[in-house]
Short mmCIF file of N, CA and C in Angstrom, two decimals:
data_model
loop_
_atom_site.label_atom_id
_atom_site.label_comp_id
_atom_site.label_asym_id
_atom_site.label_seq_id
_atom_site.Cartn_x
_atom_site.Cartn_y
_atom_site.Cartn_z
N MET A 1 -17.06 -202.17 -28.28
CA MET A 1 -17.37 -200.79 -28.20
C MET A 1 -16.47 -200.23 -29.36
N LEU A 2 -17.20 -199.16 -29.82
CA LEU A 2 -16.60 -198.26 -30.91
C LEU A 2 -16.71 -196.85 -30.78
N LEU A 3 -15.72 -196.11 -30.74
CA LEU A 3 -15.81 -194.50 -30.66
C LEU A 3 -15.16 -194.08 -31.93
N PHE A 4 -15.93 -192.98 -32.59
CA PHE A 4 -15.47 -192.37 -33.79
C PHE A 4 -15.13 -190.96 -33.23
N LEU A 5 -13.88 -190.62 -33.32
CA LEU A 5 -13.34 -189.23 -32.72
C LEU A 5 -13.22 -188.46 -33.98
N CYS A 6 -13.76 -187.25 -33.89
CA CYS A 6 -13.57 -186.08 -34.95
C CYS A 6 -12.94 -184.96 -34.43
N LEU A 7 -12.03 -184.54 -35.27
CA LEU A 7 -11.30 -183.12 -34.68
C LEU A 7 -11.98 -182.26 -35.63
N ILE A 8 -12.53 -181.10 -34.92
CA ILE A 8 -13.49 -180.01 -35.73
C ILE A 8 -12.91 -178.74 -35.20
N TYR A 9 -12.82 -177.88 -36.27
CA TYR A 9 -12.30 -176.60 -35.94
C TYR A 9 -13.19 -175.60 -36.55
N LEU A 10 -13.28 -174.30 -35.87
CA LEU A 10 -14.07 -173.39 -36.47
C LEU A 10 -13.34 -172.53 -37.37
N THR A 11 -13.83 -172.21 -38.53
CA THR A 11 -13.08 -171.82 -39.59
C THR A 11 -13.90 -171.11 -40.53
N SER A 12 -13.32 -170.19 -41.30
CA SER A 12 -14.14 -169.58 -42.53
C SER A 12 -13.60 -170.05 -43.62
N MET A 13 -12.39 -170.80 -43.62
CA MET A 13 -11.83 -171.39 -45.03
C MET A 13 -12.67 -172.51 -45.42
N MET A 14 -12.93 -172.42 -46.70
CA MET A 14 -13.84 -173.49 -47.28
C MET A 14 -12.77 -174.88 -47.70
N ILE A 15 -13.08 -175.94 -47.05
CA ILE A 15 -12.39 -177.26 -47.33
C ILE A 15 -13.43 -178.23 -47.70
N TYR A 16 -13.28 -178.90 -48.67
CA TYR A 16 -14.34 -180.07 -49.04
C TYR A 16 -14.31 -181.31 -48.30
N VAL A 17 -14.45 -180.93 -46.96
CA VAL A 17 -14.81 -182.17 -46.08
C VAL A 17 -16.18 -181.99 -45.39
N LEU A 18 -16.51 -182.68 -44.52
CA LEU A 18 -17.83 -182.61 -43.90
C LEU A 18 -17.99 -181.20 -43.28
N HIS A 19 -18.96 -180.43 -43.62
CA HIS A 19 -19.25 -179.02 -43.22
C HIS A 19 -20.70 -178.92 -42.80
N PHE A 20 -20.62 -178.34 -41.55
CA PHE A 20 -22.07 -178.17 -40.73
C PHE A 20 -21.99 -177.08 -39.93
N SER A 21 -23.18 -176.87 -39.38
CA SER A 21 -23.31 -175.61 -38.51
C SER A 21 -23.66 -176.11 -37.11
N THR A 22 -23.08 -175.60 -36.09
CA THR A 22 -23.60 -175.82 -34.71
C THR A 22 -23.82 -174.62 -33.94
N TYR A 23 -25.01 -174.42 -33.34
CA TYR A 23 -25.29 -173.21 -32.40
C TYR A 23 -24.92 -172.01 -33.47
N GLY A 24 -25.05 -171.93 -34.80
CA GLY A 24 -24.90 -170.84 -35.63
C GLY A 24 -23.61 -170.64 -36.14
N GLU A 25 -22.60 -171.44 -35.82
CA GLU A 25 -21.25 -171.41 -35.97
C GLU A 25 -20.89 -172.38 -37.12
N ASP A 26 -20.23 -171.91 -38.29
CA ASP A 26 -19.83 -172.95 -39.24
C ASP A 26 -18.69 -173.81 -38.68
N ARG A 27 -18.74 -175.14 -38.92
CA ARG A 27 -17.62 -175.90 -38.60
C ARG A 27 -17.33 -176.86 -39.50
N ILE A 28 -16.16 -177.70 -39.58
CA ILE A 28 -15.87 -178.63 -40.60
C ILE A 28 -15.07 -179.79 -40.03
N VAL A 29 -15.15 -180.89 -40.30
CA VAL A 29 -14.41 -182.05 -39.80
C VAL A 29 -13.15 -182.08 -40.47
N VAL A 30 -11.96 -181.90 -39.85
CA VAL A 30 -10.77 -181.99 -40.55
C VAL A 30 -10.04 -183.16 -40.34
N GLY A 31 -10.45 -184.21 -39.49
CA GLY A 31 -9.69 -185.55 -39.29
C GLY A 31 -10.61 -186.30 -38.33
N SER A 32 -10.26 -187.55 -38.34
CA SER A 32 -11.14 -188.56 -37.77
C SER A 32 -10.40 -189.78 -37.60
N LEU A 33 -10.73 -190.73 -36.60
CA LEU A 33 -10.30 -192.04 -36.34
C LEU A 33 -11.58 -192.83 -35.66
N ASP A 34 -11.24 -194.12 -35.70
CA ASP A 34 -12.12 -195.24 -34.83
C ASP A 34 -11.19 -195.74 -33.91
N LEU A 35 -11.81 -195.82 -32.72
CA LEU A 35 -11.21 -196.61 -31.65
C LEU A 35 -12.07 -197.99 -31.37
N ASN A 36 -11.67 -199.04 -31.50
CA ASN A 36 -12.31 -200.26 -31.58
C ASN A 36 -11.88 -201.17 -30.40
N GLN A 37 -12.82 -201.38 -29.42
CA GLN A 37 -12.42 -202.05 -28.09
C GLN A 37 -12.90 -203.50 -28.42
N CYS A 38 -11.88 -204.53 -28.85
CA CYS A 38 -12.26 -205.74 -29.32
C CYS A 38 -10.94 -206.44 -29.17
N LEU A 39 -11.11 -208.03 -29.49
CA LEU A 39 -9.99 -208.89 -29.47
C LEU A 39 -9.25 -208.93 -30.88
N SER A 40 -9.90 -208.37 -31.92
CA SER A 40 -9.37 -208.52 -33.28
C SER A 40 -10.35 -207.71 -34.26
N LEU A 41 -9.80 -207.25 -35.29
CA LEU A 41 -10.45 -206.71 -36.47
C LEU A 41 -10.57 -207.67 -37.61
N PRO A 42 -11.56 -207.64 -38.41
CA PRO A 42 -11.58 -208.60 -39.56
C PRO A 42 -10.32 -208.38 -40.70
N ASP A 43 -9.72 -209.66 -40.94
CA ASP A 43 -8.82 -209.64 -41.97
C ASP A 43 -7.47 -208.92 -41.44
N GLU A 44 -7.36 -208.73 -40.12
CA GLU A 44 -5.98 -208.12 -39.65
C GLU A 44 -5.24 -209.02 -38.72
N ILE A 45 -3.90 -208.63 -38.63
CA ILE A 45 -3.21 -209.48 -37.70
C ILE A 45 -3.74 -209.11 -36.29
N VAL A 46 -3.70 -210.05 -35.35
CA VAL A 46 -4.11 -210.13 -34.09
C VAL A 46 -3.01 -209.67 -33.09
N GLY A 47 -3.45 -208.71 -32.21
CA GLY A 47 -2.44 -208.40 -31.27
C GLY A 47 -2.29 -209.53 -30.12
N MET A 48 -1.12 -209.50 -29.57
CA MET A 48 -0.84 -210.75 -28.79
C MET A 48 -0.95 -210.20 -27.11
N LYS A 49 -1.19 -209.04 -26.88
CA LYS A 49 -1.29 -208.50 -25.59
C LYS A 49 -2.61 -208.21 -25.19
N PRO A 50 -3.03 -208.05 -23.95
CA PRO A 50 -2.29 -208.53 -22.88
C PRO A 50 -2.20 -210.26 -22.86
N GLU A 51 -1.34 -210.79 -22.01
CA GLU A 51 -1.28 -212.12 -22.13
C GLU A 51 -1.94 -212.83 -21.16
N VAL A 52 -2.90 -212.21 -20.62
CA VAL A 52 -3.79 -212.86 -19.49
C VAL A 52 -5.30 -212.77 -19.84
N SER A 53 -6.00 -213.28 -19.12
CA SER A 53 -7.65 -213.25 -19.48
C SER A 53 -7.94 -212.07 -19.35
N GLY A 54 -9.03 -211.71 -20.07
CA GLY A 54 -9.78 -210.34 -20.10
C GLY A 54 -9.27 -209.49 -21.26
N ALA A 55 -8.55 -210.10 -22.06
CA ALA A 55 -8.11 -209.32 -23.35
C ALA A 55 -9.11 -208.62 -24.16
N ASP A 56 -10.20 -209.25 -24.07
CA ASP A 56 -11.55 -208.71 -24.88
C ASP A 56 -12.17 -207.20 -24.36
N THR A 57 -11.74 -207.02 -23.08
CA THR A 57 -12.06 -205.75 -22.64
C THR A 57 -11.02 -204.95 -22.39
N THR A 58 -9.62 -205.07 -22.52
CA THR A 58 -8.57 -204.22 -22.20
C THR A 58 -7.80 -204.22 -23.43
N ARG A 59 -8.21 -204.72 -24.65
CA ARG A 59 -7.46 -204.41 -25.89
C ARG A 59 -8.33 -203.68 -26.84
N ALA A 60 -7.59 -202.70 -27.47
CA ALA A 60 -8.19 -201.76 -28.57
C ALA A 60 -7.55 -201.67 -29.89
N TYR A 61 -8.14 -201.32 -30.83
CA TYR A 61 -7.34 -201.06 -32.07
C TYR A 61 -7.88 -199.53 -32.68
N LEU A 62 -6.79 -198.85 -33.01
CA LEU A 62 -7.01 -197.72 -33.83
C LEU A 62 -7.14 -198.19 -35.27
N SER A 63 -8.14 -197.40 -36.04
CA SER A 63 -8.32 -197.59 -37.40
C SER A 63 -8.85 -196.50 -38.15
N ASN A 64 -8.55 -196.30 -39.42
CA ASN A 64 -9.31 -195.26 -40.26
C ASN A 64 -8.69 -193.93 -39.89
N VAL A 65 -7.61 -193.62 -39.51
CA VAL A 65 -6.95 -192.60 -38.92
C VAL A 65 -6.77 -191.61 -40.13
N CYS A 66 -7.49 -190.40 -40.25
CA CYS A 66 -7.31 -189.58 -41.37
C CYS A 66 -7.38 -187.95 -41.01
N VAL A 67 -6.52 -187.37 -41.90
CA VAL A 67 -6.83 -185.76 -41.71
C VAL A 67 -6.86 -185.28 -43.11
N ALA A 68 -7.70 -184.25 -43.47
CA ALA A 68 -7.93 -183.69 -44.62
C ALA A 68 -6.39 -183.29 -45.09
N ARG A 69 -6.35 -183.78 -46.53
CA ARG A 69 -5.14 -183.27 -47.13
C ARG A 69 -4.32 -182.19 -47.06
N GLU A 70 -5.44 -181.22 -47.17
CA GLU A 70 -4.81 -179.65 -47.09
C GLU A 70 -4.36 -179.35 -45.71
N LEU A 71 -4.50 -180.15 -44.68
CA LEU A 71 -4.01 -179.80 -43.27
C LEU A 71 -2.98 -180.71 -42.91
N HIS A 72 -2.61 -181.61 -43.91
CA HIS A 72 -1.40 -182.45 -43.50
C HIS A 72 -0.24 -181.79 -42.96
N ARG A 73 0.59 -182.29 -41.96
CA ARG A 73 1.72 -181.73 -41.46
C ARG A 73 1.58 -180.52 -40.55
N ASN A 74 0.46 -180.50 -39.89
CA ASN A 74 0.06 -179.59 -39.05
C ASN A 74 -0.16 -180.09 -37.44
N GLY A 75 0.19 -181.32 -37.17
CA GLY A 75 0.13 -181.90 -35.90
C GLY A 75 -1.25 -182.35 -35.59
N LEU A 76 -2.26 -182.36 -36.48
CA LEU A 76 -3.64 -182.70 -36.11
C LEU A 76 -3.81 -184.34 -35.80
N ALA A 77 -3.12 -184.98 -36.73
CA ALA A 77 -3.21 -186.69 -36.45
C ALA A 77 -2.50 -186.90 -35.33
N TYR A 78 -1.37 -186.37 -34.86
CA TYR A 78 -0.87 -186.44 -33.53
C TYR A 78 -1.90 -186.20 -32.41
N GLU A 79 -2.49 -185.22 -32.61
CA GLU A 79 -3.65 -184.64 -31.63
C GLU A 79 -4.77 -185.75 -31.43
N LEU A 80 -5.05 -186.33 -32.61
CA LEU A 80 -6.13 -187.23 -32.50
C LEU A 80 -5.80 -188.48 -31.88
N LEU A 81 -4.47 -188.90 -32.06
CA LEU A 81 -3.88 -190.02 -31.50
C LEU A 81 -3.95 -189.96 -29.96
N GLU A 82 -3.42 -188.71 -29.45
CA GLU A 82 -3.27 -188.37 -28.11
C GLU A 82 -4.59 -188.44 -27.41
N LYS A 83 -5.52 -187.79 -28.04
CA LYS A 83 -6.97 -187.80 -27.39
C LYS A 83 -7.60 -189.25 -27.28
N SER A 84 -7.24 -190.02 -28.64
CA SER A 84 -7.73 -191.49 -28.35
C SER A 84 -7.10 -192.14 -27.40
N LYS A 85 -5.77 -192.01 -26.94
CA LYS A 85 -5.13 -192.63 -25.84
C LYS A 85 -6.01 -192.40 -24.55
N LEU A 86 -6.33 -191.10 -24.30
CA LEU A 86 -7.04 -190.63 -23.18
C LEU A 86 -8.25 -191.35 -22.95
N VAL A 87 -9.04 -191.42 -24.11
CA VAL A 87 -10.40 -192.13 -24.22
C VAL A 87 -10.07 -193.63 -23.85
N ALA A 88 -8.93 -194.22 -24.44
CA ALA A 88 -8.69 -195.53 -24.20
C ALA A 88 -8.56 -195.86 -22.77
N ARG A 89 -7.73 -195.06 -22.17
CA ARG A 89 -7.38 -194.99 -20.72
C ARG A 89 -8.73 -195.04 -19.81
N ASN A 90 -9.49 -194.08 -20.18
CA ASN A 90 -10.76 -194.12 -19.47
C ASN A 90 -11.54 -195.26 -19.80
N TRP A 91 -11.58 -196.03 -20.78
CA TRP A 91 -12.16 -197.32 -21.01
C TRP A 91 -11.62 -198.49 -20.35
N GLY A 92 -10.44 -198.15 -19.69
CA GLY A 92 -9.75 -199.31 -18.96
C GLY A 92 -8.77 -200.27 -20.08
N ILE A 93 -8.60 -199.61 -21.11
CA ILE A 93 -7.76 -200.22 -22.09
C ILE A 93 -6.22 -200.23 -21.65
N THR A 94 -5.57 -201.48 -21.77
CA THR A 94 -4.26 -201.29 -21.26
C THR A 94 -3.29 -201.44 -22.59
N ASP A 95 -3.91 -202.23 -23.63
CA ASP A 95 -2.97 -202.50 -24.90
C ASP A 95 -3.54 -201.88 -25.93
N LEU A 96 -2.86 -200.95 -26.72
CA LEU A 96 -3.52 -200.11 -27.84
C LEU A 96 -2.88 -200.50 -29.13
N TYR A 97 -3.50 -201.03 -30.21
CA TYR A 97 -2.84 -201.50 -31.46
C TYR A 97 -3.21 -200.32 -32.65
N VAL A 98 -2.55 -200.52 -33.61
CA VAL A 98 -2.87 -199.79 -34.96
C VAL A 98 -2.00 -200.56 -36.15
N HIS A 99 -3.02 -200.87 -37.19
CA HIS A 99 -2.13 -201.53 -38.32
C HIS A 99 -1.78 -200.42 -39.25
N VAL A 100 -0.63 -200.71 -40.06
CA VAL A 100 -0.18 -199.64 -40.88
C VAL A 100 0.50 -200.26 -42.11
N ALA A 101 0.20 -199.94 -43.26
CA ALA A 101 0.89 -200.36 -44.38
C ALA A 101 2.30 -200.11 -44.31
N ASP A 102 3.10 -201.20 -44.59
CA ASP A 102 4.67 -201.31 -44.43
C ASP A 102 5.22 -200.05 -45.32
N ASP A 103 4.49 -199.81 -46.48
CA ASP A 103 5.06 -198.75 -47.40
C ASP A 103 4.64 -197.39 -47.00
N ASN A 104 3.82 -197.23 -45.89
CA ASN A 104 3.47 -195.80 -45.62
C ASN A 104 4.22 -195.26 -44.57
N GLU A 105 5.40 -194.69 -45.00
CA GLU A 105 6.49 -194.20 -44.01
C GLU A 105 6.04 -192.83 -43.26
N PRO A 106 5.08 -192.01 -43.80
CA PRO A 106 4.58 -190.87 -42.91
C PRO A 106 3.73 -191.46 -41.77
N ALA A 107 2.85 -192.43 -42.06
CA ALA A 107 1.97 -193.03 -41.01
C ALA A 107 2.82 -193.69 -39.93
N LYS A 108 3.82 -194.45 -40.35
CA LYS A 108 4.85 -195.28 -39.52
C LYS A 108 5.55 -194.29 -38.61
N LYS A 109 6.07 -193.35 -39.13
CA LYS A 109 6.76 -192.10 -38.48
C LYS A 109 5.98 -191.66 -37.31
N LEU A 110 4.53 -191.27 -37.59
CA LEU A 110 3.54 -190.61 -36.75
C LEU A 110 3.33 -191.58 -35.60
N TYR A 111 3.08 -192.87 -35.90
CA TYR A 111 2.77 -193.93 -34.87
C TYR A 111 3.97 -194.02 -33.91
N MET A 112 5.12 -194.01 -34.42
CA MET A 112 6.30 -194.14 -33.61
C MET A 112 6.43 -193.12 -32.77
N LYS A 113 6.14 -191.96 -33.29
CA LYS A 113 6.54 -190.62 -32.54
C LYS A 113 5.37 -190.45 -31.33
N SER A 114 4.27 -191.05 -31.64
CA SER A 114 3.09 -191.14 -30.54
C SER A 114 3.47 -192.29 -29.47
N GLY A 115 4.46 -193.18 -29.89
CA GLY A 115 4.83 -194.17 -28.59
C GLY A 115 4.58 -195.62 -29.08
N PHE A 116 4.04 -195.88 -30.20
CA PHE A 116 3.74 -197.26 -30.83
C PHE A 116 5.26 -197.90 -31.07
N VAL A 117 5.10 -199.18 -30.84
CA VAL A 117 6.42 -199.89 -31.21
C VAL A 117 5.88 -201.17 -32.02
N TYR A 118 6.80 -201.70 -32.77
CA TYR A 118 6.52 -202.84 -33.69
C TYR A 118 6.35 -203.95 -32.80
N GLU A 119 5.24 -204.76 -33.28
CA GLU A 119 4.85 -206.16 -32.56
C GLU A 119 5.07 -207.13 -33.66
N SER A 120 4.41 -207.23 -34.84
CA SER A 120 4.43 -208.19 -35.70
C SER A 120 4.25 -207.67 -37.10
N ASP A 121 4.24 -208.48 -38.13
CA ASP A 121 3.84 -208.10 -39.53
C ASP A 121 2.87 -209.18 -40.11
N GLU A 122 2.35 -208.78 -41.11
CA GLU A 122 1.40 -209.51 -41.79
C GLU A 122 2.34 -210.41 -42.89
N PRO A 123 1.89 -211.85 -43.08
CA PRO A 123 2.65 -212.71 -43.94
C PRO A 123 2.48 -212.08 -45.35
N ALA A 124 3.41 -212.21 -46.12
CA ALA A 124 3.37 -211.84 -47.65
C ALA A 124 2.18 -212.39 -48.28
N TRP A 125 1.86 -213.81 -48.02
CA TRP A 125 0.97 -214.47 -48.81
C TRP A 125 -0.45 -213.87 -48.28
N GLN A 126 -0.65 -213.43 -47.13
CA GLN A 126 -1.95 -212.73 -46.70
C GLN A 126 -2.10 -211.41 -47.44
N ALA A 127 -1.21 -210.66 -47.51
CA ALA A 127 -1.23 -209.51 -48.11
C ALA A 127 -1.65 -209.67 -49.64
N ARG A 128 -1.04 -210.47 -50.27
CA ARG A 128 -1.29 -210.97 -51.69
C ARG A 128 -2.72 -211.42 -51.88
N PHE A 129 -3.10 -212.22 -50.92
CA PHE A 129 -4.54 -212.80 -51.16
C PHE A 129 -5.57 -211.76 -50.79
N LEU A 130 -5.29 -210.82 -49.91
CA LEU A 130 -6.20 -209.69 -49.86
C LEU A 130 -5.92 -208.55 -50.70
N ASP A 131 -5.01 -208.64 -51.58
CA ASP A 131 -4.66 -207.57 -52.53
C ASP A 131 -4.54 -206.25 -52.01
N ARG A 132 -3.62 -206.24 -50.97
CA ARG A 132 -3.23 -205.01 -50.41
C ARG A 132 -1.66 -204.87 -50.08
N PRO A 133 -1.10 -203.69 -49.66
CA PRO A 133 0.09 -203.76 -49.27
C PRO A 133 0.36 -204.32 -47.87
N ARG A 134 1.40 -205.11 -47.70
CA ARG A 134 1.76 -205.71 -46.44
C ARG A 134 1.62 -204.84 -45.26
N ARG A 135 0.97 -205.18 -44.21
CA ARG A 135 0.81 -204.40 -42.91
C ARG A 135 1.67 -204.72 -41.80
N LEU A 136 1.86 -203.79 -40.93
CA LEU A 136 2.65 -204.06 -39.70
C LEU A 136 1.77 -203.89 -38.54
N LEU A 137 1.63 -204.44 -37.52
CA LEU A 137 0.93 -204.24 -36.33
C LEU A 137 1.85 -203.59 -35.22
N LEU A 138 1.50 -202.52 -34.87
CA LEU A 138 1.94 -201.69 -33.81
C LEU A 138 1.35 -201.68 -32.58
N TRP A 139 1.97 -201.63 -31.39
CA TRP A 139 1.48 -201.73 -30.01
C TRP A 139 1.85 -200.77 -29.25
N MET A 140 1.29 -200.17 -28.28
CA MET A 140 1.32 -199.25 -27.21
C MET A 140 0.72 -199.70 -25.88
N GLY A 141 1.54 -199.88 -24.86
CA GLY A 141 1.04 -200.28 -23.52
C GLY A 141 0.62 -198.91 -22.85
N LEU A 142 -0.67 -198.89 -22.40
CA LEU A 142 -1.34 -197.70 -21.82
C LEU A 142 -1.46 -198.04 -20.13
N SER A 143 -0.82 -197.19 -19.31
CA SER A 143 -1.03 -197.28 -17.83
C SER A 143 -2.31 -196.63 -17.52
N ILE A 144 -2.99 -197.46 -16.46
CA ILE A 144 -4.21 -196.98 -16.05
C ILE A 144 -4.09 -196.26 -14.80
N SER A 145 -4.48 -195.03 -14.55
CA SER A 145 -4.14 -194.39 -13.31
C SER A 145 -5.56 -194.25 -12.47
#
């Protein structure tokens, strides 16, 4: 299962991102992310939790987290993460993961602030083979109420 979350604000300011109208009101998408309910993502480090059967329905990965550059440092990415955690809980997800480039300090700081912790990292040979910066795998346990 895949969910694409968009953070949409009513605005008169023109920013060159997705711009559309709903019920006669101008809106723009200022941020988005994907929530993937699955065992693993292609070419990525695989999470180890939960350590019981049924991980295919209780494990999820966040990916493609982005906010319009003009709106960085306004708490929008944090709000997207918080909303995605609520959606994940509603889906019965107990273990939430995110991959982050080891050299992306702002993103690592954001994920740690949101409650993610380090689980593992990509082997250097794999990063070289895929021609990308080395990635870390961060994990968060979600309680289902």
